[in-house]
Amino acid sequence: MSHTPQISRRELLRGAALVPVAGALAACATPAAPPASTSSAVPVATSAANPFGVDAKKPLEVWIFDGGFGQQYATDIHQPLFKSKYAGVEIKHNSTKEITKVLQPRFAGGNPPEVIDNSGANKMDFGALAQDGQLQDLSPLLDAPSWDDPNVKVRDTIDPSVIEIGTYDGKFSVVGYVNYIHGIWYSQKVFKDNGWEIPKTWDEFLALCETIKKSGKMAPFTYAGKHPQYAYEPLLTMAAKIGGKDVLRKIDNLEDGAWKQEAMKTAAENMAEIGSKYLLQGTAGLDHVQTQTAQNKYQVAMLPCGSWLENEQKSTTPEGFDYAMFPIPDITGSDAMPYGTLHTQPGEEFMVSAKSAHPQAGMEYLRAMLSKKAAGEFSTLVKTVTVVKGASEGLTISSGVTSASAAVAAAGANTVYYRAFAWYGPLNDEAKAATGELMTGGLTPDAYLERMQKKADEIKNDSSIKKYQR
Amino acid sequence: MLFNRYRRGLFIASFLAAPVILYVIYVISPNIQAFYMAMTDWRGVTATPNFIGLDNFQRVLGDSVFWKAVTHNLGLLVLLPAITIIIALFFAYLLNLGGDKGVSGIRGSTFYRVVFFFPQVLAVTIVAVLFQQVFRPDGSGMLNGPLMALGIEPVGFLSNSGIAFWSVLGVLVWQAVGFYVVLFSAGLAGIPRDVFEAAQIDGASRFTLFFRITLPLLWDTVQVAWVYLGILAMDAFAIVWVMTLQQGGPDWSTTVMAAEIYRNAFGYFRFGYASALGVVMFLFTVGFAILSLRLSRRERIEY
């Protein structure tokens, strides 16, 4: 009995490490090897009626972000329109509020769905998708004939900013479907009842804030304090208005000293002044719905937001509130961009997966979406403006959307946008953190810009983060 | 003889095989994969990540947000167990020995026991959502409403970066205390009554009774509580993620390691880097476990 054959713990561990089990298990969490190519079938010939060569026998899988716009527009408007031409293509419709959780494993596993409305707080990172070659090049879509008129290319039916903003690495890959128009939102009723005028200059704006504050009826200004991107939006738009479109281009391109430009300093100082003097009490801890509801209850006069506001608040807006928006006022008297300059940016972004089974059908689905009929019905259903030119003409839409559309028409070519925050998630989160502090007095404007510059430099010097240019 | 031993080994192995295989598949293997992923630049959507060696770990060193998270975890590691154990011991003592007679609880102790335990019944996410309302910064907040009614400026419990961390700590303590009151009560019940009675007859004050008798005899239980609370302090993810502004803010003032791992993976799609952060957190946790068991090692008192 003296010599019991025992395995020591060390030996057991060594044995476990050698067992090929480890290799067999590798598919559990780490990425799978790409599946063997199965697309040996002969591609379907293209024609004017079928520009991408949709195979009528292959299904099409669509994922819609179930957010502010719901999913009814997809099942009731877009899909029937697509089916009217390709009755044989079976559409698998899905929706979720958690795009990443549901779809990221599909990408890692090599069988992503064809069409994805990659939106919402839990969307997948377009930068990561682009870096890994997952985004279908949609350039053929731009040059294809439009759904409505075979003599007009899709390119000419949509807002040109869609193409600029949807381009990654020189490839147009993302279609922003909704045109978001940013501005300062107010109630026409409140302004009329109190005899308040829309401010055209920054001095007039501050004077108006002072008047509202003194009136004791409501607070002058608020923003969604929990989500400080609602504060950096007017800040950056203001900076672009003062210094021109290049101010934002430099920030997007991570140029040296981009955050420390003079225009950025003026804008940061102006926002900090609002933060210290004119905010609704408790602003820093309230979210967008709470602040917007405060405005609907006539507790605050103005807030910065985008054109989705009216639809988002439709259940709490009182009768006769009459939403409207005005652009950032003139700041210096010698601003680089004229009065009326707006931040407009396509949102609700759709993509086609390059490695899906049927990307041709995906592109065709987007072509159907970009038809005047689909876009117009979409606008009516969810009270918002799409990027399809003239699609909402002749439709009766609410006061806020009317006001926003008029502002866009007045702005003409004087629109600005930024992309750095979509490209670089860490920069976006730092901007939220720092802007929140700027607005609550925790950071001086100089310290704020210093900090943002440091983060931008950090990202620039990190070789693992892919860089984009515009 | 030999045959028997062989048969017995086979018999035991047949029982152990299934759980060991399951453990290897679902526990060991993901851990090993995490170590491997930490050395790639995987962004979560491709099938073929590049191997980049230790670059991610070098990046961790310069990640100021992650180190802020580390200091918050370490702060919690010191404060959370200390505060929770002190409060829980105090309550447990009152519930079991605080009565006039010395060896019974104060009046209504069974009722208090239920009340103290109540937070434990709630899911962490519910607690987080509940406290969002408690801490709300305007007139609708449970704490700020009365303050504002008295004409006092509302306190930014979650929106002031100087206060938010303490609010998180408060919620964690609030949630944990009840469980440890029950744990310590059970421990106290295991101590023979005559020890207390003898001490009382000898004229020991309540103070002496607690520090010379109760605490030493309860030491094993306190040690267990310390390790459990330490693990909670190293995690604290759910409360931070659901309750705080910008999930770890404002201005990174409440973020913890687990939150940064999640953010890097599912926010920035830097799965390789997030795995590296996970490995670092793993090392911290193992270090804590070894250290706390070593430091609190003591002679066990037999009775």
mmCIF file with all atom_site columns, C-alpha atoms in Angstrom, chain B residues 139-299:
data_model
loop_
_atom_site.group_PDB
_atom_site.id
_atom_site.type_symbol
_atom_site.label_atom_id
_atom_site.label_alt_id
_atom_site.label_comp_id
_atom_site.label_asym_id
_atom_site.label_entity_id
_atom_site.label_seq_id
_atom_site.pdbx_PDB_ins_code
_atom_site.Cartn_x
_atom_site.Cartn_y
_atom_site.Cartn_z
_atom_site.occupancy
_atom_site.B_iso_or_equiv
_atom_site.pdbx_formal_charge
_atom_site.auth_seq_id
_atom_site.auth_comp_id
_atom_site.auth_asym_id
_atom_site.auth_atom_id
_atom_site.pdbx_PDB_model_num
ATOM 1   C CA . GLY B 1 139 ? -37.846 68.695 -7.063  1.00 0.00 ? 139 GLY B CA 1
ATOM 2   C CA . SER B 1 140 ? -38.964 65.163 -7.976  1.00 0.00 ? 140 SER B CA 1
ATOM 3   C CA . GLY B 1 141 ? -35.991 63.571 -6.198  1.00 0.00 ? 141 GLY B CA 1
ATOM 4   C CA . MET B 1 142 ? -36.682 61.814 -2.918  1.00 0.00 ? 142 MET B CA 1
ATOM 5   C CA . LEU B 1 143 ? -33.789 63.558 -1.176  1.00 0.00 ? 143 LEU B CA 1
ATOM 6   C CA . ASN B 1 144 ? -33.686 66.794 -3.137  1.00 0.00 ? 144 ASN B CA 1
ATOM 7   C CA . GLY B 1 145 ? -37.450 67.368 -3.061  1.00 0.00 ? 145 GLY B CA 1
ATOM 8   C CA . PRO B 1 146 ? -37.548 68.040 0.692   1.00 0.00 ? 146 PRO B CA 1
ATOM 9   C CA . LEU B 1 147 ? -34.268 69.988 0.511   1.00 0.00 ? 147 LEU B CA 1
ATOM 10  C CA . MET B 1 148 ? -35.650 72.269 -2.187  1.00 0.00 ? 148 MET B CA 1
ATOM 11  C CA . ALA B 1 149 ? -38.902 72.667 -0.279  1.00 0.00 ? 149 ALA B CA 1
ATOM 12  C CA . LEU B 1 150 ? -36.782 74.022 2.573   1.00 0.00 ? 150 LEU B CA 1
ATOM 13  C CA . GLY B 1 151 ? -35.131 76.429 0.163   1.00 0.00 ? 151 GLY B CA 1
ATOM 14  C CA . ILE B 1 152 ? -31.801 74.598 0.107   1.00 0.00 ? 152 ILE B CA 1
ATOM 15  C CA . GLU B 1 153 ? -29.917 74.221 -3.183  1.00 0.00 ? 153 GLU B CA 1
ATOM 16  C CA . PRO B 1 154 ? -30.357 70.678 -4.567  1.00 0.00 ? 154 PRO B CA 1
ATOM 17  C CA . VAL B 1 155 ? -27.380 68.363 -4.170  1.00 0.00 ? 155 VAL B CA 1
ATOM 18  C CA . GLY B 1 156 ? -26.011 66.691 -7.303  1.00 0.00 ? 156 GLY B CA 1
ATOM 19  C CA . PHE B 1 157 ? -25.671 63.264 -5.716  1.00 0.00 ? 157 PHE B CA 1
ATOM 20  C CA . LEU B 1 158 ? -24.937 61.662 -9.068  1.00 0.00 ? 158 LEU B CA 1
ATOM 21  C CA . SER B 1 159 ? -24.228 64.734 -11.218 1.00 0.00 ? 159 SER B CA 1
ATOM 22  C CA . ASN B 1 160 ? -21.493 66.328 -9.105  1.00 0.00 ? 160 ASN B CA 1
ATOM 23  C CA . SER B 1 161 ? -18.204 64.593 -9.815  1.00 0.00 ? 161 SER B CA 1
ATOM 24  C CA . GLY B 1 162 ? -17.027 65.280 -6.260  1.00 0.00 ? 162 GLY B CA 1
ATOM 25  C CA . ILE B 1 163 ? -20.006 63.525 -4.654  1.00 0.00 ? 163 ILE B CA 1
ATOM 26  C CA . ALA B 1 164 ? -20.984 60.775 -7.081  1.00 0.00 ? 164 ALA B CA 1
ATOM 27  C CA . PHE B 1 165 ? -18.441 58.223 -5.828  1.00 0.00 ? 165 PHE B CA 1
ATOM 28  C CA . TRP B 1 166 ? -19.741 58.560 -2.280  1.00 0.00 ? 166 TRP B CA 1
ATOM 29  C CA . SER B 1 167 ? -23.294 58.089 -3.500  1.00 0.00 ? 167 SER B CA 1
ATOM 30  C CA . VAL B 1 168 ? -22.267 54.835 -5.184  1.00 0.00 ? 168 VAL B CA 1
ATOM 31  C CA . LEU B 1 169 ? -20.489 53.696 -2.027  1.00 0.00 ? 169 LEU B CA 1
ATOM 32  C CA . GLY B 1 170 ? -23.591 54.534 0.004   1.00 0.00 ? 170 GLY B CA 1
ATOM 33  C CA . VAL B 1 171 ? -25.825 52.426 -2.229  1.00 0.00 ? 171 VAL B CA 1
ATOM 34  C CA . LEU B 1 172 ? -23.419 49.473 -2.145  1.00 0.00 ? 172 LEU B CA 1
ATOM 35  C CA . VAL B 1 173 ? -23.291 49.594 1.653   1.00 0.00 ? 173 VAL B CA 1
ATOM 36  C CA . TRP B 1 174 ? -27.070 49.967 1.876   1.00 0.00 ? 174 TRP B CA 1
ATOM 37  C CA . GLN B 1 175 ? -27.519 46.898 -0.257  1.00 0.00 ? 175 GLN B CA 1
ATOM 38  C CA . ALA B 1 176 ? -24.904 44.734 1.438   1.00 0.00 ? 176 ALA B CA 1
ATOM 39  C CA . VAL B 1 177 ? -25.486 45.438 5.131   1.00 0.00 ? 177 VAL B CA 1
ATOM 40  C CA . GLY B 1 178 ? -28.598 43.284 5.522   1.00 0.00 ? 178 GLY B CA 1
ATOM 41  C CA . PHE B 1 179 ? -26.925 40.103 4.356   1.00 0.00 ? 179 PHE B CA 1
ATOM 42  C CA . TYR B 1 180 ? -24.037 40.521 6.775   1.00 0.00 ? 180 TYR B CA 1
ATOM 43  C CA . VAL B 1 181 ? -26.375 41.290 9.672   1.00 0.00 ? 181 VAL B CA 1
ATOM 44  C CA . VAL B 1 182 ? -27.903 37.879 9.060   1.00 0.00 ? 182 VAL B CA 1
ATOM 45  C CA . LEU B 1 183 ? -24.502 36.262 8.593   1.00 0.00 ? 183 LEU B CA 1
ATOM 46  C CA . PHE B 1 184 ? -23.158 37.705 11.833  1.00 0.00 ? 184 PHE B CA 1
ATOM 47  C CA . SER B 1 185 ? -26.375 36.829 13.653  1.00 0.00 ? 185 SER B CA 1
ATOM 48  C CA . ALA B 1 186 ? -25.850 33.226 12.623  1.00 0.00 ? 186 ALA B CA 1
ATOM 49  C CA . GLY B 1 187 ? -22.275 33.463 13.844  1.00 0.00 ? 187 GLY B CA 1
ATOM 50  C CA . LEU B 1 188 ? -23.404 34.903 17.148  1.00 0.00 ? 188 LEU B CA 1
ATOM 51  C CA . ALA B 1 189 ? -25.965 32.151 17.552  1.00 0.00 ? 189 ALA B CA 1
ATOM 52  C CA . GLY B 1 190 ? -23.099 29.667 17.357  1.00 0.00 ? 190 GLY B CA 1
ATOM 53  C CA . ILE B 1 191 ? -21.359 31.148 20.386  1.00 0.00 ? 191 ILE B CA 1
ATOM 54  C CA . PRO B 1 192 ? -22.456 29.452 23.608  1.00 0.00 ? 192 PRO B CA 1
ATOM 55  C CA . ARG B 1 193 ? -24.654 31.717 25.709  1.00 0.00 ? 193 ARG B CA 1
ATOM 56  C CA . ASP B 1 194 ? -22.859 30.825 28.930  1.00 0.00 ? 194 ASP B CA 1
ATOM 57  C CA . VAL B 1 195 ? -19.735 32.624 27.730  1.00 0.00 ? 195 VAL B CA 1
ATOM 58  C CA . PHE B 1 196 ? -21.663 35.898 27.672  1.00 0.00 ? 196 PHE B CA 1
ATOM 59  C CA . GLU B 1 197 ? -23.479 35.157 30.904  1.00 0.00 ? 197 GLU B CA 1
ATOM 60  C CA . ALA B 1 198 ? -20.260 34.346 32.697  1.00 0.00 ? 198 ALA B CA 1
ATOM 61  C CA . ALA B 1 199 ? -18.681 37.567 31.465  1.00 0.00 ? 199 ALA B CA 1
ATOM 62  C CA . GLN B 1 200 ? -21.709 39.553 32.570  1.00 0.00 ? 200 GLN B CA 1
ATOM 63  C CA . ILE B 1 201 ? -21.653 38.027 36.015  1.00 0.00 ? 201 ILE B CA 1
ATOM 64  C CA . ASP B 1 202 ? -17.997 39.007 36.208  1.00 0.00 ? 202 ASP B CA 1
ATOM 65  C CA . GLY B 1 203 ? -19.160 42.576 35.531  1.00 0.00 ? 203 GLY B CA 1
ATOM 66  C CA . ALA B 1 204 ? -18.059 43.068 31.921  1.00 0.00 ? 204 ALA B CA 1
ATOM 67  C CA . SER B 1 205 ? -19.481 46.211 30.299  1.00 0.00 ? 205 SER B CA 1
ATOM 68  C CA . ARG B 1 206 ? -21.181 46.032 26.912  1.00 0.00 ? 206 ARG B CA 1
ATOM 69  C CA . PHE B 1 207 ? -18.089 47.539 25.370  1.00 0.00 ? 207 PHE B CA 1
ATOM 70  C CA . THR B 1 208 ? -15.861 44.829 26.831  1.00 0.00 ? 208 THR B CA 1
ATOM 71  C CA . LEU B 1 209 ? -18.426 42.205 25.932  1.00 0.00 ? 209 LEU B CA 1
ATOM 72  C CA . PHE B 1 210 ? -18.256 43.258 22.304  1.00 0.00 ? 210 PHE B CA 1
ATOM 73  C CA . PHE B 1 211 ? -14.530 43.770 21.853  1.00 0.00 ? 211 PHE B CA 1
ATOM 74  C CA . ARG B 1 212 ? -13.177 41.061 24.165  1.00 0.00 ? 212 ARG B CA 1
ATOM 75  C CA . ILE B 1 213 ? -15.691 38.323 23.570  1.00 0.00 ? 213 ILE B CA 1
ATOM 76  C CA . THR B 1 214 ? -18.007 38.803 20.600  1.00 0.00 ? 214 THR B CA 1
ATOM 77  C CA . LEU B 1 215 ? -15.507 40.024 18.008  1.00 0.00 ? 215 LEU B CA 1
ATOM 78  C CA . PRO B 1 216 ? -12.770 37.427 18.711  1.00 0.00 ? 216 PRO B CA 1
ATOM 79  C CA . LEU B 1 217 ? -15.288 34.595 18.681  1.00 0.00 ? 217 LEU B CA 1
ATOM 80  C CA . LEU B 1 218 ? -16.822 35.922 15.468  1.00 0.00 ? 218 LEU B CA 1
ATOM 81  C CA . TRP B 1 219 ? -13.517 36.420 13.702  1.00 0.00 ? 219 TRP B CA 1
ATOM 82  C CA . ASP B 1 220 ? -13.930 33.562 11.208  1.00 0.00 ? 220 ASP B CA 1
ATOM 83  C CA . THR B 1 221 ? -17.229 34.966 10.055  1.00 0.00 ? 221 THR B CA 1
ATOM 84  C CA . VAL B 1 222 ? -15.807 38.489 9.755   1.00 0.00 ? 222 VAL B CA 1
ATOM 85  C CA . GLN B 1 223 ? -13.000 37.099 7.644   1.00 0.00 ? 223 GLN B CA 1
ATOM 86  C CA . VAL B 1 224 ? -15.472 35.461 5.280   1.00 0.00 ? 224 VAL B CA 1
ATOM 87  C CA . ALA B 1 225 ? -17.441 38.714 5.110   1.00 0.00 ? 225 ALA B CA 1
ATOM 88  C CA . TRP B 1 226 ? -14.267 40.617 4.268   1.00 0.00 ? 226 TRP B CA 1
ATOM 89  C CA . VAL B 1 227 ? -13.474 38.358 1.314   1.00 0.00 ? 227 VAL B CA 1
ATOM 90  C CA . TYR B 1 228 ? -17.043 38.471 -0.038  1.00 0.00 ? 228 TYR B CA 1
ATOM 91  C CA . LEU B 1 229 ? -17.201 42.253 0.274   1.00 0.00 ? 229 LEU B CA 1
ATOM 92  C CA . GLY B 1 230 ? -13.786 42.540 -1.307  1.00 0.00 ? 230 GLY B CA 1
ATOM 93  C CA . ILE B 1 231 ? -15.045 40.628 -4.325  1.00 0.00 ? 231 ILE B CA 1
ATOM 94  C CA . LEU B 1 232 ? -18.080 42.923 -4.487  1.00 0.00 ? 232 LEU B CA 1
ATOM 95  C CA . ALA B 1 233 ? -15.743 45.930 -4.321  1.00 0.00 ? 233 ALA B CA 1
ATOM 96  C CA . MET B 1 234 ? -13.621 44.589 -7.174  1.00 0.00 ? 234 MET B CA 1
ATOM 97  C CA . ASP B 1 235 ? -16.737 44.278 -9.290  1.00 0.00 ? 235 ASP B CA 1
ATOM 98  C CA . ALA B 1 236 ? -19.465 46.871 -8.479  1.00 0.00 ? 236 ALA B CA 1
ATOM 99  C CA . PHE B 1 237 ? -20.228 46.855 -12.204 1.00 0.00 ? 237 PHE B CA 1
ATOM 100 C CA . ALA B 1 238 ? -24.011 46.629 -12.204 1.00 0.00 ? 238 ALA B CA 1
ATOM 101 C CA . ILE B 1 239 ? -24.670 49.533 -9.839  1.00 0.00 ? 239 ILE B CA 1
ATOM 102 C CA . VAL B 1 240 ? -22.167 51.776 -11.621 1.00 0.00 ? 240 VAL B CA 1
ATOM 103 C CA . TRP B 1 241 ? -23.336 50.860 -15.095 1.00 0.00 ? 241 TRP B CA 1
ATOM 104 C CA . VAL B 1 242 ? -27.041 51.309 -14.464 1.00 0.00 ? 242 VAL B CA 1
ATOM 105 C CA . MET B 1 243 ? -27.138 54.079 -11.898 1.00 0.00 ? 243 MET B CA 1
ATOM 106 C CA . THR B 1 244 ? -24.401 56.592 -12.669 1.00 0.00 ? 244 THR B CA 1
ATOM 107 C CA . LEU B 1 245 ? -24.431 59.259 -15.363 1.00 0.00 ? 245 LEU B CA 1
ATOM 108 C CA . GLN B 1 246 ? -22.635 58.281 -18.575 1.00 0.00 ? 246 GLN B CA 1
ATOM 109 C CA . GLN B 1 247 ? -22.041 54.840 -17.055 1.00 0.00 ? 247 GLN B CA 1
ATOM 110 C CA . GLY B 1 248 ? -19.129 55.608 -14.771 1.00 0.00 ? 248 GLY B CA 1
ATOM 111 C CA . GLY B 1 249 ? -19.347 59.399 -14.836 1.00 0.00 ? 249 GLY B CA 1
ATOM 112 C CA . PRO B 1 250 ? -19.784 62.245 -14.492 1.00 0.00 ? 250 PRO B CA 1
ATOM 113 C CA . ASP B 1 251 ? -16.249 62.821 -15.676 1.00 0.00 ? 251 ASP B CA 1
ATOM 114 C CA . TRP B 1 252 ? -15.157 59.237 -14.913 1.00 0.00 ? 252 TRP B CA 1
ATOM 115 C CA . SER B 1 253 ? -15.667 59.880 -11.205 1.00 0.00 ? 253 SER B CA 1
ATOM 116 C CA . THR B 1 254 ? -17.399 56.568 -10.482 1.00 0.00 ? 254 THR B CA 1
ATOM 117 C CA . THR B 1 255 ? -16.101 54.176 -13.099 1.00 0.00 ? 255 THR B CA 1
ATOM 118 C CA . VAL B 1 256 ? -14.695 50.773 -12.147 1.00 0.00 ? 256 VAL B CA 1
ATOM 119 C CA . MET B 1 257 ? -12.484 48.252 -13.937 1.00 0.00 ? 257 MET B CA 1
ATOM 120 C CA . ALA B 1 258 ? -15.345 46.029 -15.040 1.00 0.00 ? 258 ALA B CA 1
ATOM 121 C CA . ALA B 1 259 ? -17.134 49.038 -16.555 1.00 0.00 ? 259 ALA B CA 1
ATOM 122 C CA . GLU B 1 260 ? -14.052 49.991 -18.576 1.00 0.00 ? 260 GLU B CA 1
ATOM 123 C CA . ILE B 1 261 ? -13.713 46.425 -19.826 1.00 0.00 ? 261 ILE B CA 1
ATOM 124 C CA . TYR B 1 262 ? -17.327 46.474 -20.964 1.00 0.00 ? 262 TYR B CA 1
ATOM 125 C CA . ARG B 1 263 ? -16.972 49.937 -22.515 1.00 0.00 ? 263 ARG B CA 1
ATOM 126 C CA . ASN B 1 264 ? -13.869 48.995 -24.477 1.00 0.00 ? 264 ASN B CA 1
ATOM 127 C CA . ALA B 1 265 ? -15.397 45.771 -25.718 1.00 0.00 ? 265 ALA B CA 1
ATOM 128 C CA . PHE B 1 266 ? -18.984 46.703 -26.523 1.00 0.00 ? 266 PHE B CA 1
ATOM 129 C CA . GLY B 1 267 ? -18.617 50.488 -26.803 1.00 0.00 ? 267 GLY B CA 1
ATOM 130 C CA . TYR B 1 268 ? -15.377 50.877 -28.724 1.00 0.00 ? 268 TYR B CA 1
ATOM 131 C CA . PHE B 1 269 ? -15.240 47.372 -30.189 1.00 0.00 ? 269 PHE B CA 1
ATOM 132 C CA . ARG B 1 270 ? -11.702 46.876 -28.911 1.00 0.00 ? 270 ARG B CA 1
ATOM 133 C CA . PHE B 1 271 ? -12.140 43.290 -27.764 1.00 0.00 ? 271 PHE B CA 1
ATOM 134 C CA . GLY B 1 272 ? -8.433  42.515 -27.696 1.00 0.00 ? 272 GLY B CA 1
ATOM 135 C CA . TYR B 1 273 ? -7.683  45.517 -25.549 1.00 0.00 ? 273 TYR B CA 1
ATOM 136 C CA . ALA B 1 274 ? -10.676 44.812 -23.311 1.00 0.00 ? 274 ALA B CA 1
ATOM 137 C CA . SER B 1 275 ? -9.331  41.302 -22.774 1.00 0.00 ? 275 SER B CA 1
ATOM 138 C CA . ALA B 1 276 ? -6.016  42.805 -21.714 1.00 0.00 ? 276 ALA B CA 1
ATOM 139 C CA . LEU B 1 277 ? -7.890  44.955 -19.189 1.00 0.00 ? 277 LEU B CA 1
ATOM 140 C CA . GLY B 1 278 ? -9.660  41.783 -18.056 1.00 0.00 ? 278 GLY B CA 1
ATOM 141 C CA . VAL B 1 279 ? -6.342  40.054 -17.482 1.00 0.00 ? 279 VAL B CA 1
ATOM 142 C CA . VAL B 1 280 ? -5.157  43.006 -15.413 1.00 0.00 ? 280 VAL B CA 1
ATOM 143 C CA . MET B 1 281 ? -8.349  42.887 -13.366 1.00 0.00 ? 281 MET B CA 1
ATOM 144 C CA . PHE B 1 282 ? -7.889  39.156 -12.928 1.00 0.00 ? 282 PHE B CA 1
ATOM 145 C CA . LEU B 1 283 ? -4.428  39.764 -11.481 1.00 0.00 ? 283 LEU B CA 1
ATOM 146 C CA . PHE B 1 284 ? -5.794  42.409 -9.114  1.00 0.00 ? 284 PHE B CA 1
ATOM 147 C CA . THR B 1 285 ? -8.525  40.077 -7.884  1.00 0.00 ? 285 THR B CA 1
ATOM 148 C CA . VAL B 1 286 ? -6.239  37.105 -7.354  1.00 0.00 ? 286 VAL B CA 1
ATOM 149 C CA . GLY B 1 287 ? -3.766  39.397 -5.581  1.00 0.00 ? 287 GLY B CA 1
ATOM 150 C CA . PHE B 1 288 ? -6.497  40.644 -3.298  1.00 0.00 ? 288 PHE B CA 1
ATOM 151 C CA . ALA B 1 289 ? -7.690  37.143 -2.462  1.00 0.00 ? 289 ALA B CA 1
ATOM 152 C CA . ILE B 1 290 ? -4.206  35.911 -1.551  1.00 0.00 ? 290 ILE B CA 1
ATOM 153 C CA . LEU B 1 291 ? -3.388  39.039 0.415   1.00 0.00 ? 291 LEU B CA 1
ATOM 154 C CA . SER B 1 292 ? -6.594  39.140 2.415   1.00 0.00 ? 292 SER B CA 1
ATOM 155 C CA . LEU B 1 293 ? -6.439  35.470 3.357   1.00 0.00 ? 293 LEU B CA 1
ATOM 156 C CA . ARG B 1 294 ? -2.803  35.839 4.433   1.00 0.00 ? 294 ARG B CA 1
ATOM 157 C CA . LEU B 1 295 ? -3.349  39.019 6.427   1.00 0.00 ? 295 LEU B CA 1
ATOM 158 C CA . SER B 1 296 ? -6.426  37.884 8.290   1.00 0.00 ? 296 SER B CA 1
ATOM 159 C CA . ARG B 1 297 ? -4.991  34.495 9.188   1.00 0.00 ? 297 ARG B CA 1
ATOM 160 C CA . ARG B 1 298 ? -5.300  34.011 12.911  1.00 0.00 ? 298 ARG B CA 1
ATOM 161 C CA . GLU B 1 299 ? -5.375  31.295 15.492  1.00 0.00 ? 299 GLU B CA 1
#
